Tab-separated table of C-alpha atoms in Angstrom:
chain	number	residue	atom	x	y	z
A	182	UNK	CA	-15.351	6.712	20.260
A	183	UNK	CA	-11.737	6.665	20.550
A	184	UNK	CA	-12.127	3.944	23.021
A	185	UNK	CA	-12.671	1.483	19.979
A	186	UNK	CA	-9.724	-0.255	18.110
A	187	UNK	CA	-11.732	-0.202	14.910
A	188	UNK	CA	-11.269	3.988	15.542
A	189	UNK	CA	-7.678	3.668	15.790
A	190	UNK	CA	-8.068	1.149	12.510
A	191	UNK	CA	-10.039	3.861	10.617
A	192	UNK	CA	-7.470	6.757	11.625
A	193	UNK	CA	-4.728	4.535	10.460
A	194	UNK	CA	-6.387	4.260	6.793
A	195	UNK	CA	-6.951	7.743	6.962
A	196	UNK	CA	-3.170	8.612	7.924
A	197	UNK	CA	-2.161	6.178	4.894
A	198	UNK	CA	-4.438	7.592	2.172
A	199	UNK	CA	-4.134	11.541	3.194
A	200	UNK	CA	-0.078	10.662	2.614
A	201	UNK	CA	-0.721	9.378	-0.055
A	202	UNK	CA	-2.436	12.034	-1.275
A	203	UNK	CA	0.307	14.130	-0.244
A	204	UNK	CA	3.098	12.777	-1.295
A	205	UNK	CA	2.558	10.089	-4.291
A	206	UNK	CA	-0.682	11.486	-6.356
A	207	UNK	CA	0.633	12.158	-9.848
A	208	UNK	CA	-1.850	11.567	-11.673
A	209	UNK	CA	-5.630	13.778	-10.478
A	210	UNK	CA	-8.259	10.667	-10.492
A	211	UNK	CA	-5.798	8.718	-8.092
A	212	UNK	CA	-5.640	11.961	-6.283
A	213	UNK	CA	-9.062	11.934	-5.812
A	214	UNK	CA	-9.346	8.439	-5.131
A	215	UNK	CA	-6.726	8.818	-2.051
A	216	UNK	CA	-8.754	11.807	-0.656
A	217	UNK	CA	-12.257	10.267	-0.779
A	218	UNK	CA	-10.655	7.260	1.111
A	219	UNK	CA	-9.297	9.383	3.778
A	220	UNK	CA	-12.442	11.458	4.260
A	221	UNK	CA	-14.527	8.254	4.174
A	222	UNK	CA	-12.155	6.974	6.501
A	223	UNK	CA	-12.937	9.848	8.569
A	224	UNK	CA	-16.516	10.147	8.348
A	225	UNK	CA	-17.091	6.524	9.095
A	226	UNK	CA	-15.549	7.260	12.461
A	227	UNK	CA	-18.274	9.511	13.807
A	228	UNK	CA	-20.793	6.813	12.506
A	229	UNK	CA	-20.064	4.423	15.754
A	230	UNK	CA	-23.587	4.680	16.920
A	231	UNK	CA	-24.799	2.452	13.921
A	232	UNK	CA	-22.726	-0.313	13.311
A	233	UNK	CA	-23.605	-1.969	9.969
A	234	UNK	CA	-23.660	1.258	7.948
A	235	UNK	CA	-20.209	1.514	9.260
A	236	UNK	CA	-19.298	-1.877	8.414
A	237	UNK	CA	-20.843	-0.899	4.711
A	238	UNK	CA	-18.824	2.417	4.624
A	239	UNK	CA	-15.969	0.213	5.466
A	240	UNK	CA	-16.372	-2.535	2.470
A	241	UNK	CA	-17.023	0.678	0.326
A	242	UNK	CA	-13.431	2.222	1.307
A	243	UNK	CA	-12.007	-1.326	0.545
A	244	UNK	CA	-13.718	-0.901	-2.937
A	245	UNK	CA	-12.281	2.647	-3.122
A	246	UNK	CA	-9.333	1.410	-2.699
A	247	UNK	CA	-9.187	-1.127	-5.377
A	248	UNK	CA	-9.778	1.003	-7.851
A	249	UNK	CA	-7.337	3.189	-7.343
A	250	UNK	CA	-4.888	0.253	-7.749
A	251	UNK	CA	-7.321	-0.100	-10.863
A	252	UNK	CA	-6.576	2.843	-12.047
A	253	UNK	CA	-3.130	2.761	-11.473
A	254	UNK	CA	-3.117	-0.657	-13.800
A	255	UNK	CA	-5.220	0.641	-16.417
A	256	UNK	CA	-2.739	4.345	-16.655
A	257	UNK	CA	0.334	2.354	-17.369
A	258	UNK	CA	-0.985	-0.034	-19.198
A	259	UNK	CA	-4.029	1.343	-21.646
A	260	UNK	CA	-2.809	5.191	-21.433
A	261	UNK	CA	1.131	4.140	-21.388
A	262	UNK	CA	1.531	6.730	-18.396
A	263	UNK	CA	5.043	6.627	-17.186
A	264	UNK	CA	3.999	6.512	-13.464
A	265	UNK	CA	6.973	5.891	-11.374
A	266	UNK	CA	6.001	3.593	-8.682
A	267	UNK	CA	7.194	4.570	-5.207
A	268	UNK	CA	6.897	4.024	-1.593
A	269	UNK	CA	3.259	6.326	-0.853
A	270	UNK	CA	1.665	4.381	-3.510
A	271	UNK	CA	2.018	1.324	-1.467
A	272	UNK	CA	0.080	3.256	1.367
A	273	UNK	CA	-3.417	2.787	-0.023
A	274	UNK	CA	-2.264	-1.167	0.288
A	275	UNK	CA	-2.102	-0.920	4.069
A	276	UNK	CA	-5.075	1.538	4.084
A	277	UNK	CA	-7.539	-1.088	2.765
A	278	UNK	CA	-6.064	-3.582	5.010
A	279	UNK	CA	-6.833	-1.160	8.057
A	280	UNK	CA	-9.965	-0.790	6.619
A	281	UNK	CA	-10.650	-4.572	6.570
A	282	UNK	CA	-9.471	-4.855	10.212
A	283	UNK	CA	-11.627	-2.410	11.381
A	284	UNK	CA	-14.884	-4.116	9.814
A	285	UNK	CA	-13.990	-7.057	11.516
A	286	UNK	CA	-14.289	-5.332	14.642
A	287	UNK	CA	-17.217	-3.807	13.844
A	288	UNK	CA	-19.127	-7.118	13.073
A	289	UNK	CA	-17.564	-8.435	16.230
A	290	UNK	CA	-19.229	-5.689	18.308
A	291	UNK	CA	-22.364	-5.934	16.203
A	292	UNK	CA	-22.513	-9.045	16.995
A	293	UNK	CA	-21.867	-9.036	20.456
A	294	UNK	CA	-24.567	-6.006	20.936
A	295	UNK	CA	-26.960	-8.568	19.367
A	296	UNK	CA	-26.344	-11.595	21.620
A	297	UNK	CA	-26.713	-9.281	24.630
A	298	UNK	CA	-29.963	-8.356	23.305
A	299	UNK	CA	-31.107	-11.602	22.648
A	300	UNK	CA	-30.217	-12.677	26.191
A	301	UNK	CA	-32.161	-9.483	28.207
């Protein structure tokens, strides 16, 4: 539902990773890292009908996410990669925070669905 700010969240973090897929992936794992984020991102979307799985999905982009910065760590430092760092790679930053924002709001509406329930 588009109607939900934790949808415009999740489009956000799936703006920031598909650009960064775009524009800052050197290196193919944190290619793949960006793209599973912004399909996840996407997916979790259409999952508005069950709440905590998208709250889950949500906490598992976060994780995504982290690794990638991970990854980025362990290439310059263990592989000595000569990664330049640049503005895109600082979009996978802002994508987990989108992502935390928007399981916020999901909890909030999960747990305002249950107190509504309690009271019928």
């Amino acid at each position: 539902m588009i109607q939900r700010i934790q949808t415009v969240y999740l489009l956000l973090a799936a703006l920031c990773a598909a650009l960064n897929a775009v524009l800052g992936a050197g290196v193919p794992w944190l290619w793949i890292a960006s793209v599973v984020m912004a399909l996840g991102a996407v997916g979790t979307i259409f999952l508005y009908q069950q709440r905590p799985l998208q709250a889950t999905l949500c906490t598992v982009l976060m994780a995504v996410g982290v690794v990638y910065y991970l990854a980025v760590g362990a290439y310059q430092h263990t592989l000595g990669g000569t990664l330049q760092f640049t503005w895109p790679m600082a979009l996978p930053a802002l994508a987990i925070v989108c992502c935390f924002m928007a399981r916020k709001r999901i909890m909030k509406d999960e747990k305002l669905v249950r107190s509504l329930d309690r009271i019928r």
